[in-house]
Amino acid sequence: SAVISQKPSRDICQRGTSLTIQCQVDSQVTMMFWYRQQPGQSLTLIATANQGSEATYESGFVIDKFPISRPNLTFSTLTVSNMSPEDSSIYLCSVEGPGRNTEAFFGQGTRLTVV
Amino acid sequence: GIQVEQSPPDLILQEGANSTLRCNFSDSVNNLQWFHQNPWGQLINLFYIPSGTKQNGRLSATTVATERYSLLYISSSQTTDSGVYFCAGGDYNTDKLIFGTGTRLQVFP
């Protein structure tokens, strides 16, 4: 299994500002995943972050709004830029075990409220 | 894309009751998993169960991959079982995890 430390755990931000969420894994992983969970909804994949290359974004998500960094095999950040109240969600980072077809592990999540 | 439907969407139980949660997939998936999301938002792995049956204490799960569904059984429920339960499966074409709609469980003393 993997242990993932995600911070901050929660934040309240003013609209128009940006927040950077950090995700640290206790082992080296090839891919890290960022999800958004809007209130009362399921999880939606934002992007996949690979070390040494640009993140791959899902339909409906763009780099200008959700820039991602992946400087090494154990760390990634997601920035939520120019926030509006519609960005209020739980953001989660995730990794999978070694090899293909393995279970996913999640950080504690960041509960973001934009006012 | 693959659709993942969970039922029931909401479930209210008294402590000690048993329950069955269901997860239906519109197409075949790999990496089928069950998670429990606690009130603080953290997702806890319950089962990695692409096929067959597994048990862990009061919880067990069964996946029938050929019929594209999975079941999660909770026996002798406790208030700490409250939260949202998600199933998720991997899309064979993209390897991405697709999450179900969730079942919100409330267990009262």
mmCIF file of C-alpha atoms in Angstrom:
data_model
loop_
_atom_site.group_PDB
_atom_site.id
_atom_site.type_symbol
_atom_site.label_atom_id
_atom_site.label_comp_id
_atom_site.label_asym_id
_atom_site.label_seq_id
_atom_site.Cartn_x
_atom_site.Cartn_y
_atom_site.Cartn_z
ATOM 1 C CA SER A 1 0.000 0.000 0.000
ATOM 2 C CA ALA A 2 0.963 3.655 -0.297
ATOM 3 C CA VAL A 3 0.741 6.386 2.320
ATOM 4 C CA ILE A 4 -0.212 9.764 0.901
ATOM 5 C CA SER A 5 0.029 13.029 2.777
ATOM 6 C CA GLN A 6 -2.113 15.797 1.327
ATOM 7 C CA LYS A 7 -2.305 19.353 2.560
ATOM 8 C CA PRO A 8 -3.967 21.579 3.399
ATOM 9 C CA SER A 9 -6.826 19.458 4.711
ATOM 10 C CA ARG A 10 -9.219 22.372 4.343
ATOM 11 C CA ASP A 11 -9.217 26.036 3.439
ATOM 12 C CA ILE A 12 -11.560 28.942 2.969
ATOM 13 C CA CYS A 13 -10.468 31.263 0.178
ATOM 14 C CA GLN A 14 -11.601 34.509 -1.344
ATOM 15 C CA ARG A 15 -12.832 34.470 -4.914
ATOM 16 C CA GLY A 16 -10.226 35.487 -7.460
ATOM 17 C CA THR A 17 -7.333 34.018 -5.461
ATOM 18 C CA SER A 18 -5.431 30.768 -6.039
ATOM 19 C CA LEU A 19 -4.722 27.782 -3.786
ATOM 20 C CA THR A 20 -1.984 25.203 -4.202
ATOM 21 C CA ILE A 21 -2.591 21.711 -2.850
ATOM 22 C CA GLN A 22 0.369 19.446 -2.129
ATOM 23 C CA CYS A 23 0.521 15.674 -2.273
ATOM 24 C CA GLN A 24 3.461 13.651 -0.921
ATOM 25 C CA VAL A 25 3.749 9.870 -1.365
ATOM 26 C CA ASP A 26 5.920 7.584 0.757
ATOM 27 C CA SER A 27 7.199 5.688 -2.286
ATOM 28 C CA GLN A 28 8.085 6.420 -5.888
ATOM 29 C CA VAL A 29 5.150 6.179 -8.281
ATOM 30 C CA THR A 30 4.926 6.713 -12.005
ATOM 31 C CA MET A 31 1.528 8.371 -12.151
ATOM 32 C CA MET A 32 -0.358 10.533 -9.721
ATOM 33 C CA PHE A 33 -4.010 11.439 -10.208
ATOM 34 C CA TRP A 34 -5.996 14.484 -9.159
ATOM 35 C CA TYR A 35 -9.760 14.275 -8.599
ATOM 36 C CA ARG A 36 -12.485 16.768 -7.811
ATOM 37 C CA GLN A 37 -15.593 15.933 -5.812
ATOM 38 C CA GLN A 38 -18.263 18.603 -5.938
ATOM 39 C CA PRO A 39 -20.738 18.743 -3.029
ATOM 40 C CA GLY A 40 -22.928 15.655 -2.934
ATOM 41 C CA GLN A 41 -21.357 14.253 -6.097
ATOM 42 C CA SER A 42 -19.022 11.455 -7.080
ATOM 43 C CA LEU A 43 -15.335 11.805 -7.942
ATOM 44 C CA THR A 44 -14.269 13.197 -11.307
ATOM 45 C CA LEU A 45 -10.736 12.860 -12.648
ATOM 46 C CA ILE A 46 -9.101 16.224 -13.325
ATOM 47 C CA ALA A 47 -5.745 15.114 -14.685
ATOM 48 C CA THR A 48 -2.970 12.553 -14.590
ATOM 49 C CA ALA A 49 0.465 13.805 -13.566
ATOM 50 C CA ASN A 50 3.566 12.060 -14.873
ATOM 51 C CA GLN A 51 7.045 12.991 -13.755
ATOM 52 C CA GLY A 52 9.020 14.788 -16.442
ATOM 53 C CA SER A 53 6.111 15.587 -18.740
ATOM 54 C CA GLU A 54 3.042 17.790 -18.926
ATOM 55 C CA ALA A 55 -0.009 16.581 -17.086
ATOM 56 C CA THR A 56 -2.804 15.051 -19.133
ATOM 57 C CA TYR A 57 -6.122 16.782 -18.533
ATOM 58 C CA GLU A 58 -9.591 15.311 -18.834
ATOM 59 C CA SER A 59 -12.336 16.881 -20.871
ATOM 60 C CA GLY A 60 -13.651 19.986 -19.152
ATOM 61 C CA PHE A 61 -10.443 20.754 -17.264
ATOM 62 C CA VAL A 62 -7.707 23.072 -18.551
ATOM 63 C CA ILE A 63 -4.144 23.763 -17.505
ATOM 64 C CA ASP A 64 -4.706 27.498 -17.009
ATOM 65 C CA LYS A 65 -7.341 26.800 -14.371
ATOM 66 C CA PHE A 66 -5.703 23.739 -12.755
ATOM 67 C CA PRO A 67 -1.923 23.894 -13.289
ATOM 68 C CA ILE A 68 -0.135 20.802 -12.011
ATOM 69 C CA SER A 69 3.500 20.254 -11.128
ATOM 70 C CA ARG A 70 5.281 16.907 -10.791
ATOM 71 C CA PRO A 71 8.913 17.648 -9.948
ATOM 72 C CA ASN A 72 9.797 14.106 -8.816
ATOM 73 C CA LEU A 73 8.373 10.615 -8.356
ATOM 74 C CA THR A 74 6.985 11.247 -4.855
ATOM 75 C CA PHE A 75 5.442 14.714 -5.035
ATOM 76 C CA SER A 76 2.842 16.696 -6.956
ATOM 77 C CA THR A 77 0.903 19.922 -6.602
ATOM 78 C CA LEU A 78 -2.439 21.055 -7.970
ATOM 79 C CA THR A 79 -3.269 24.752 -8.108
ATOM 80 C CA VAL A 80 -6.842 25.964 -8.332
ATOM 81 C CA SER A 81 -6.529 29.356 -10.010
ATOM 82 C CA ASN A 82 -8.739 32.432 -10.032
ATOM 83 C CA MET A 83 -11.235 30.702 -7.797
ATOM 84 C CA SER A 84 -14.988 31.185 -7.841
ATOM 85 C CA PRO A 85 -17.626 29.703 -5.518
ATOM 86 C CA GLU A 86 -18.205 26.955 -8.127
ATOM 87 C CA ASP A 87 -14.722 25.643 -7.307
ATOM 88 C CA SER A 88 -15.836 24.753 -3.787
ATOM 89 C CA SER A 89 -15.183 21.012 -3.679
ATOM 90 C CA ILE A 90 -13.062 18.296 -2.156
ATOM 91 C CA TYR A 91 -9.859 17.781 -4.117
ATOM 92 C CA LEU A 92 -8.087 14.437 -3.785
ATOM 93 C CA CYS A 93 -4.807 13.062 -5.021
ATOM 94 C CA SER A 94 -4.378 9.378 -5.716
ATOM 95 C CA VAL A 95 -1.784 6.817 -6.695
ATOM 96 C CA GLU A 96 -1.959 3.199 -7.722
ATOM 97 C CA GLY A 97 0.171 0.315 -6.559
ATOM 98 C CA PRO A 98 3.110 -0.948 -8.610
ATOM 99 C CA GLY A 99 2.317 -2.623 -11.889
ATOM 100 C CA ARG A 100 -0.893 -2.537 -13.823
ATOM 101 C CA ASN A 101 -4.351 -3.395 -12.501
ATOM 102 C CA THR A 102 -3.794 -2.530 -8.878
ATOM 103 C CA GLU A 103 -5.803 -0.787 -6.223
ATOM 104 C CA ALA A 104 -5.847 2.963 -5.824
ATOM 105 C CA PHE A 105 -4.873 4.882 -2.675
ATOM 106 C CA PHE A 106 -6.006 8.363 -1.769
ATOM 107 C CA GLY A 107 -4.764 11.267 0.264
ATOM 108 C CA GLN A 108 -6.906 12.733 3.020
ATOM 109 C CA GLY A 109 -8.455 15.247 0.632
ATOM 110 C CA THR A 110 -8.583 19.048 0.654
ATOM 111 C CA ARG A 111 -11.966 20.560 1.431
ATOM 112 C CA LEU A 112 -12.035 23.929 -0.339
ATOM 113 C CA THR A 113 -14.654 26.596 0.236
ATOM 114 C CA VAL A 114 -14.582 29.723 -1.932
ATOM 115 C CA VAL A 115 -16.416 32.769 -0.600
ATOM 116 C CA GLY B 1 -17.924 6.064 -21.609
ATOM 117 C CA ILE B 2 -18.574 3.527 -18.906
ATOM 118 C CA GLN B 3 -21.434 4.290 -16.538
ATOM 119 C CA VAL B 4 -21.370 3.054 -12.954
ATOM 120 C CA GLU B 5 -24.668 3.002 -11.113
ATOM 121 C CA GLN B 6 -24.938 2.327 -7.400
ATOM 122 C CA SER B 7 -28.031 1.428 -5.443
ATOM 123 C CA PRO B 8 -29.621 2.407 -3.249
ATOM 124 C CA PRO B 9 -28.554 6.067 -3.352
ATOM 125 C CA ASP B 10 -29.446 6.508 0.311
ATOM 126 C CA LEU B 11 -29.797 4.022 3.131
ATOM 127 C CA ILE B 12 -30.830 4.578 6.727
ATOM 128 C CA LEU B 13 -30.280 1.769 9.207
ATOM 129 C CA GLN B 14 -30.522 1.128 12.885
ATOM 130 C CA GLU B 15 -27.418 -0.190 14.567
ATOM 131 C CA GLY B 16 -27.156 -3.947 14.240
ATOM 132 C CA ALA B 17 -28.952 -4.203 10.917
ATOM 133 C CA ASN B 18 -27.490 -5.805 7.802
ATOM 134 C CA SER B 19 -27.382 -4.242 4.361
ATOM 135 C CA THR B 20 -26.389 -4.909 0.758
ATOM 136 C CA LEU B 21 -25.044 -2.239 -1.570
ATOM 137 C CA ARG B 22 -24.971 -2.846 -5.304
ATOM 138 C CA CYS B 23 -22.762 -1.555 -8.095
ATOM 139 C CA ASN B 24 -23.688 -2.059 -11.781
ATOM 140 C CA PHE B 25 -21.348 -1.348 -14.686
ATOM 141 C CA SER B 26 -22.479 -0.571 -18.228
ATOM 142 C CA ASP B 27 -19.440 -2.368 -19.646
ATOM 143 C CA SER B 28 -16.656 -4.662 -18.460
ATOM 144 C CA VAL B 29 -14.133 -3.083 -16.090
ATOM 145 C CA ASN B 30 -10.916 -4.092 -14.379
ATOM 146 C CA ASN B 31 -9.537 -3.028 -10.978
ATOM 147 C CA LEU B 32 -12.960 -3.081 -9.322
ATOM 148 C CA GLN B 33 -12.715 -1.523 -5.850
ATOM 149 C CA TRP B 34 -14.923 -0.433 -2.989
ATOM 150 C CA PHE B 35 -14.236 2.651 -0.865
ATOM 151 C CA HIS B 36 -15.734 4.235 2.216
ATOM 152 C CA GLN B 37 -15.632 8.031 2.410
ATOM 153 C CA ASN B 38 -15.688 9.212 5.991
ATOM 154 C CA PRO B 39 -17.320 12.474 7.120
ATOM 155 C CA TRP B 40 -13.970 14.271 6.743
ATOM 156 C CA GLY B 41 -13.791 13.374 3.065
ATOM 157 C CA GLN B 42 -11.072 10.760 3.161
ATOM 158 C CA LEU B 43 -11.477 7.688 0.962
ATOM 159 C CA ILE B 44 -10.635 4.445 2.701
ATOM 160 C CA ASN B 45 -9.964 1.301 0.681
ATOM 161 C CA LEU B 46 -12.340 -1.510 1.590
ATOM 162 C CA PHE B 47 -11.829 -4.120 -1.108
ATOM 163 C CA TYR B 48 -9.896 -4.635 -4.287
ATOM 164 C CA ILE B 49 -12.118 -7.241 -5.908
ATOM 165 C CA PRO B 50 -12.003 -7.669 -9.704
ATOM 166 C CA SER B 51 -13.792 -10.999 -9.264
ATOM 167 C CA GLY B 52 -14.857 -13.480 -6.616
ATOM 168 C CA THR B 53 -15.645 -12.936 -2.946
ATOM 169 C CA LYS B 54 -13.647 -11.416 -0.106
ATOM 170 C CA GLN B 55 -14.390 -10.861 3.544
ATOM 171 C CA ASN B 56 -12.933 -8.487 6.087
ATOM 172 C CA GLY B 57 -14.596 -8.602 9.483
ATOM 173 C CA ARG B 58 -18.210 -7.468 9.204
ATOM 174 C CA LEU B 59 -17.759 -6.498 5.566
ATOM 175 C CA SER B 60 -17.683 -8.729 2.537
ATOM 176 C CA ALA B 61 -17.841 -8.160 -1.196
ATOM 177 C CA THR B 62 -18.671 -10.207 -4.246
ATOM 178 C CA THR B 63 -17.975 -9.339 -7.862
ATOM 179 C CA VAL B 64 -19.548 -11.190 -10.785
ATOM 180 C CA ALA B 65 -17.462 -9.785 -13.603
ATOM 181 C CA THR B 66 -19.314 -11.664 -16.361
ATOM 182 C CA GLU B 67 -22.561 -9.964 -15.306
ATOM 183 C CA ARG B 68 -20.914 -6.605 -14.609
ATOM 184 C CA TYR B 69 -21.932 -6.077 -11.007
ATOM 185 C CA SER B 70 -20.512 -6.108 -7.519
ATOM 186 C CA LEU B 71 -22.121 -6.297 -4.088
ATOM 187 C CA LEU B 72 -20.927 -4.996 -0.732
ATOM 188 C CA TYR B 73 -22.406 -6.588 2.372
ATOM 189 C CA ILE B 74 -22.351 -4.872 5.743
ATOM 190 C CA SER B 75 -23.421 -6.998 8.687
ATOM 191 C CA SER B 76 -24.249 -5.848 12.218
ATOM 192 C CA SER B 77 -23.880 -2.222 11.171
ATOM 193 C CA GLN B 78 -22.379 0.322 13.568
ATOM 194 C CA THR B 79 -22.654 4.108 13.702
ATOM 195 C CA THR B 80 -19.043 4.303 12.506
ATOM 196 C CA ASP B 81 -20.127 2.678 9.232
ATOM 197 C CA SER B 82 -21.918 5.902 8.315
ATOM 198 C CA GLY B 83 -20.597 7.766 5.293
ATOM 199 C CA VAL B 84 -20.634 7.368 1.545
ATOM 200 C CA TYR B 85 -19.669 4.122 -0.155
ATOM 201 C CA PHE B 86 -18.231 4.242 -3.657
ATOM 202 C CA CYS B 87 -17.386 1.501 -6.076
ATOM 203 C CA ALA B 88 -14.971 2.172 -8.921
ATOM 204 C CA GLY B 89 -13.753 0.232 -11.936
ATOM 205 C CA GLY B 90 -10.967 0.672 -14.442
ATOM 206 C CA ASP B 91 -11.792 1.354 -18.085
ATOM 207 C CA TYR B 92 -9.958 -1.254 -20.176
ATOM 208 C CA ASN B 93 -9.334 1.270 -22.937
ATOM 209 C CA THR B 94 -7.931 4.096 -20.825
ATOM 210 C CA ASP B 95 -6.951 2.398 -17.522
ATOM 211 C CA LYS B 96 -8.676 5.277 -15.751
ATOM 212 C CA LEU B 97 -10.788 4.658 -12.685
ATOM 213 C CA ILE B 98 -14.499 5.395 -13.094
ATOM 214 C CA PHE B 99 -16.390 6.042 -9.875
ATOM 215 C CA GLY B 100 -19.950 5.100 -9.155
ATOM 216 C CA THR B 101 -22.702 7.433 -8.039
ATOM 217 C CA GLY B 102 -22.280 6.458 -4.393
ATOM 218 C CA THR B 103 -24.515 5.161 -1.586
ATOM 219 C CA ARG B 104 -24.948 7.420 1.432
ATOM 220 C CA LEU B 105 -25.364 5.290 4.557
ATOM 221 C CA GLN B 106 -26.570 6.590 7.891
ATOM 222 C CA VAL B 107 -26.554 4.269 10.878
ATOM 223 C CA PHE B 108 -28.426 5.402 13.966
ATOM 224 C CA PRO B 109 -28.025 3.994 17.502
#
